[in-house]
Coordinates of C-alpha atoms in Angstrom, one line a residue:
X1 CA -128.2 54.9 61.4
X2 CA -127.4 57.3 58.4
X3 CA -126.3 61.0 59.9
X4 CA -126.5 63.8 57.3
X5 CA -128.3 67.6 57.5
X6 CA -131.7 66.0 57.7
X7 CA -131.2 64.2 60.6
X8 CA -132.7 66.3 63.5
X9 CA -130.5 67.2 66.6
X10 CA -131.6 68.0 70.1
X11 CA -128.5 69.9 72.0
X12 CA -128.4 70.1 75.6
X13 CA -126.1 73.1 77.2
X14 CA -125.5 76.6 76.1
X15 CA -122.4 77.4 77.8
X16 CA -119.0 78.7 76.7
X17 CA -118.5 75.6 74.4
X18 CA -121.8 74.6 73.3
X19 CA -123.5 77.5 71.8
X20 CA -120.2 78.0 69.6
X21 CA -120.5 74.0 69.0
X22 CA -124.1 74.7 68.0
X23 CA -123.6 77.4 65.9
X24 CA -120.7 75.5 63.8
X25 CA -123.8 72.6 63.6
X26 CA -126.0 75.1 62.0
X27 CA -124.1 76.9 60.0
X28 CA -123.3 73.3 58.3
X29 CA -126.8 73.1 57.7
X30 CA -127.8 70.6 60.4
X31 CA -131.5 71.2 62.2
X32 CA -130.6 72.0 65.6
X33 CA -132.8 72.5 68.3
X34 CA -131.3 73.5 71.5
X35 CA -131.7 73.6 75.6
X36 CA -130.1 75.3 78.5
X37 CA -131.3 75.3 82.1
X38 CA -131.2 79.0 82.0
X39 CA -133.4 79.5 78.8
X40 CA -132.4 82.9 78.0
X41 CA -128.4 81.3 77.2
X42 CA -130.6 79.5 74.2
X43 CA -131.6 82.9 72.4
X44 CA -128.4 83.9 70.1
X45 CA -128.7 80.7 68.8
X46 CA -132.4 80.8 68.4
X47 CA -131.7 84.0 66.3
X48 CA -129.0 81.7 64.2
X49 CA -131.6 79.5 62.9
X50 CA -131.8 76.8 66.1
X51 CA -135.5 75.6 67.3
X52 CA -136.4 75.5 70.8
X53 CA -136.0 72.2 72.5
X54 CA -138.4 71.0 74.8
X55 CA -137.5 68.1 77.1
X56 CA -140.6 66.3 76.9
X57 CA -139.9 65.9 73.4
X58 CA -136.5 64.5 73.4
X59 CA -137.6 61.2 72.0
X60 CA -138.0 62.7 68.6
X61 CA -134.1 63.8 68.1
X62 CA -132.2 60.6 66.8
X63 CA -129.1 62.3 68.3
X64 CA -128.6 63.8 71.3
X65 CA -125.5 66.4 72.2
X66 CA -124.7 67.3 75.8
X67 CA -122.1 70.1 76.9
X68 CA -122.6 70.3 80.6
X69 CA -120.7 71.3 83.7
X70 CA -120.2 68.3 85.7
X71 CA -121.2 64.9 86.7
X72 CA -124.0 66.0 88.7
X73 CA -125.2 68.5 85.8
X74 CA -125.1 65.5 83.5
X75 CA -126.9 63.2 85.6
X76 CA -129.4 66.0 86.6
X77 CA -130.5 66.1 82.7
X78 CA -130.1 62.2 82.2
X79 CA -132.8 61.8 84.8
X80 CA -135.2 64.1 83.3
X81 CA -135.2 62.7 80.1
X82 CA -134.2 58.9 80.8
X83 CA -138.1 57.8 80.4
X84 CA -138.4 59.6 77.0
X85 CA -135.9 57.8 75.6
X86 CA -136.5 55.4 72.7
X87 CA -134.5 52.9 71.5
X88 CA -131.8 53.4 68.8
X89 CA -131.2 57.1 69.9
X90 CA -127.8 58.2 70.6
X91 CA -126.3 60.1 73.0
X92 CA -123.1 61.8 72.2
X93 CA -121.6 63.6 75.6
X94 CA -119.1 66.5 75.2
X95 CA -118.8 67.3 78.7
X96 CA -115.7 66.3 81.1
X97 CA -116.7 63.9 83.6
X98 CA -115.1 61.4 85.5
X99 CA -114.9 57.9 84.2
X100 CA -117.2 55.9 87.2
X101 CA -120.0 58.8 86.2
X102 CA -119.4 58.0 82.5
X103 CA -119.6 54.2 83.2
X104 CA -122.9 54.4 85.4
X105 CA -124.7 56.9 82.9
X106 CA -124.2 54.6 79.7
X107 CA -125.3 51.7 81.6
X108 CA -128.7 53.6 82.5
X109 CA -128.9 54.4 78.8
X110 CA -128.3 50.9 77.7
X111 CA -131.4 49.6 79.5
X112 CA -133.5 52.0 76.9
X113 CA -131.5 50.6 74.0
X114 CA -129.6 54.0 73.6
X115 CA -126.2 54.0 72.9
X116 CA -123.7 56.3 74.9
X117 CA -120.7 58.0 73.5
X118 CA -118.4 59.9 75.6
X119 CA -116.9 62.4 73.4
X120 CA -114.8 65.3 75.5
X121 CA -113.2 68.2 73.5
X122 CA -110.3 69.8 73.9
X123 CA -109.4 72.9 72.7
X124 CA -111.2 75.6 74.3
X125 CA -113.4 78.0 73.1
X126 CA -111.2 79.1 70.0
X127 CA -111.2 75.4 68.8
X128 CA -115.5 75.5 69.5
X129 CA -115.5 78.6 67.6
X130 CA -113.0 77.5 64.3
X131 CA -114.2 73.7 64.3
X132 CA -110.8 72.7 65.6
X133 CA -111.4 70.7 68.5
X134 CA -109.9 67.4 68.8
X135 CA -112.1 64.8 70.6
X136 CA -111.4 61.8 72.3
X137 CA -114.3 59.7 72.1
X138 CA -115.2 55.8 74.0
X139 CA -117.8 53.7 73.0
X140 CA -119.0 51.6 70.2
X141 CA -116.6 52.1 67.1
X142 CA -119.1 51.7 64.3
X143 CA -121.4 54.3 65.9
X144 CA -118.3 56.9 66.0
X145 CA -117.4 56.4 62.6
X146 CA -120.9 56.7 61.7
X147 CA -120.8 60.2 63.5
X148 CA -118.5 61.8 61.3
X149 CA -120.4 64.1 59.8
X150 CA -121.6 66.0 63.1
X151 CA -118.0 65.3 64.2
X152 CA -116.5 66.9 61.4
X153 CA -118.2 70.0 61.7
X154 CA -117.0 70.6 65.0
X155 CA -113.2 69.1 65.1
X156 CA -110.1 68.9 63.2
X157 CA -109.7 65.1 64.6
X158 CA -111.7 62.5 66.4
X159 CA -109.9 59.6 68.1
X160 CA -111.6 56.6 69.2
X161 CA -110.0 55.4 72.7
X162 CA -111.8 52.4 73.5
X163 CA -114.3 51.4 75.1
X164 CA -117.1 53.5 77.3
X165 CA -115.2 55.5 79.6
X166 CA -111.8 55.6 77.9
X167 CA -112.8 59.1 76.4
X168 CA -113.2 60.7 79.5
X169 CA -110.0 58.9 80.9
X170 CA -108.0 60.5 77.7
X171 CA -109.9 63.9 78.8
X172 CA -108.6 63.5 82.4
X173 CA -105.3 63.0 81.4
X174 CA -105.3 66.2 79.0
X175 CA -107.1 68.4 81.5
X176 CA -103.9 66.9 84.3
X177 CA -101.5 68.8 81.8
X178 CA -103.1 71.8 80.9
X179 CA -104.4 72.6 84.4
X180 CA -100.8 71.5 86.3
X181 CA -98.8 73.4 83.5
X182 CA -101.1 76.5 84.1
X183 CA -99.9 76.7 87.6
X184 CA -96.4 76.2 86.8
X185 CA -96.7 79.1 84.1
X186 CA -97.9 81.7 86.5
X187 CA -94.9 80.8 88.4
X188 CA -92.6 81.4 85.6
X189 CA -94.3 84.4 84.4
X190 CA -94.3 85.9 88.1
X191 CA -90.6 84.9 88.6
X192 CA -89.7 86.8 85.1
X193 CA -91.3 89.7 86.4
X194 CA -89.6 89.9 89.8
X195 CA -86.1 89.0 87.3
X196 CA -87.2 92.5 85.3
X197 CA -88.1 90.7 82.4
X198 CA -90.6 92.1 80.3
X199 CA -93.2 89.9 80.4
X200 CA -94.9 90.4 77.3
X201 CA -92.1 89.1 75.7
X202 CA -92.4 86.0 77.0
X203 CA -94.4 84.2 74.5
X204 CA -92.6 85.1 71.4
X205 CA -89.4 84.7 72.8
X206 CA -89.9 80.7 73.7
X207 CA -92.2 79.9 70.7
X208 CA -90.8 77.0 69.1
X209 CA -88.6 75.7 71.9
X210 CA -88.9 73.2 74.3
X211 CA -91.3 75.3 77.0
X212 CA -93.7 75.9 74.1
X213 CA -97.5 74.9 74.2
X214 CA -100.7 76.0 73.1
X215 CA -101.5 77.0 76.9
X216 CA -98.2 79.0 77.1
X217 CA -99.2 81.1 74.2
X218 CA -102.8 81.3 75.5
X219 CA -102.4 81.9 79.0
X220 CA -98.9 84.1 79.0
X221 CA -99.9 87.3 77.1
X222 CA -102.9 87.5 79.6
X223 CA -100.9 86.6 82.7
X224 CA -98.4 89.3 81.5
X225 CA -101.4 92.0 81.0
X226 CA -103.7 91.1 83.7
X227 CA -106.3 90.9 81.4
X228 CA -108.7 88.2 81.4
X229 CA -111.4 88.6 79.3
X230 CA -113.3 86.8 77.5
X231 CA -113.0 84.1 79.9
X232 CA -112.0 81.1 77.9
X233 CA -111.3 78.5 80.4
X234 CA -112.9 78.9 83.7
X235 CA -110.8 78.4 87.0
X236 CA -114.2 76.1 88.6
X237 CA -113.9 73.8 85.5
X238 CA -110.0 72.8 85.7
X239 CA -110.2 72.5 88.9
X240 CA -112.9 70.0 88.7
X241 CA -111.0 67.8 86.0
X242 CA -108.1 68.0 88.4
X243 CA -109.8 66.5 91.0
X244 CA -111.3 63.9 88.4
X245 CA -107.5 63.0 87.5
X246 CA -106.7 62.9 91.2
X247 CA -109.7 60.6 92.3
X248 CA -108.7 58.1 88.8
X249 CA -105.4 57.8 89.8
X250 CA -106.6 57.0 93.6
X251 CA -108.6 54.1 92.1
X252 CA -105.5 52.6 90.4
X253 CA -103.3 53.2 93.4
X254 CA -101.3 55.8 91.6
X255 CA -99.2 58.5 93.1
X256 CA -99.7 61.9 91.2
X257 CA -98.0 64.5 93.5
X258 CA -97.7 67.5 91.0
X259 CA -101.1 67.8 89.8
X260 CA -102.4 67.5 93.9
X261 CA -99.9 70.3 94.2
X262 CA -101.6 72.3 91.5
X263 CA -105.1 71.4 93.0
X264 CA -103.9 73.2 95.7
X265 CA -103.6 76.5 94.2
X266 CA -106.2 76.3 92.0
X267 CA -108.9 75.5 94.9
X268 CA -107.5 78.4 97.0
X269 CA -107.9 80.4 94.3
X270 CA -111.3 79.8 93.8
X271 CA -111.7 80.3 97.7
X272 CA -110.3 84.0 96.3
X273 CA -113.6 84.3 94.8
X274 CA -112.3 83.3 91.0
X275 CA -114.3 80.3 90.7
X276 CA -115.7 81.6 87.5
X277 CA -112.6 83.6 86.0
X278 CA -110.3 83.0 83.2
X279 CA -107.8 80.2 83.8
X280 CA -105.1 82.8 83.7
X281 CA -105.7 84.6 86.6
X282 CA -104.0 82.1 88.5
X283 CA -101.2 84.6 88.3
X284 CA -102.8 86.4 91.4
X285 CA -102.5 83.2 93.4
X286 CA -98.6 83.0 92.9
X287 CA -98.6 87.1 93.5
X288 CA -100.6 86.6 96.6
X289 CA -98.2 84.3 97.5
X290 CA -95.3 86.2 97.3
X291 CA -96.6 89.4 98.8

């Protein structure tokens, strides 16, 4: 299949990432129809040039992009469109799912002669807005190569990691590092403050050193100032991803105690009412423990 600006694209899921990714595709000249469970979330995209997608018309779109919250959300949406799919359609899933759910949905799509490509992304809302995401793709190599015009509008790099599910496995490893790192960054900021350090200087002071990273540069200033808006990573999203990592490790009898410890902290933070809050707010959890 040749993919160009005349290709009709359906984009399902107008969350923090989906809105920004859809806008980039529209700006690149693609014909994009958008859908979200809460229809009002689509309005900014409609005003930007997208059309409204009716799921009953999903068979009119050769490329279906999804960016949804979790396993249950993707499964729910797939069940709504499954009987309307046509052979040769391609579903590119940008959501972060468990490997098992991805393999299950890819098999269901295959029955309909539809190709499923898992394509989770990393780079956060800033990467989605500026088209600098990195994408981990799993599935048919030729189709992944043919998707280059779409990927190039969204990302700086796409790497095919292997067959179906390997993109999600890679994203799980990515999120394991980000989520566990976030809890350690919070502990470092809290410790520095107790020791009399001006924590607003931590990010620039450590820049370029061995402790530096993108999460460190993004999270540390927010933790130091306790300014958590706008939301860039939701606590519940990282908790979900870290839980997927622990479940995947369990399938291979692999012990990952640091990840388990980080998940305990994130879950406790959610229980304290921060599920929808920015990941940087995990500093509160550390501060609560120290009082």
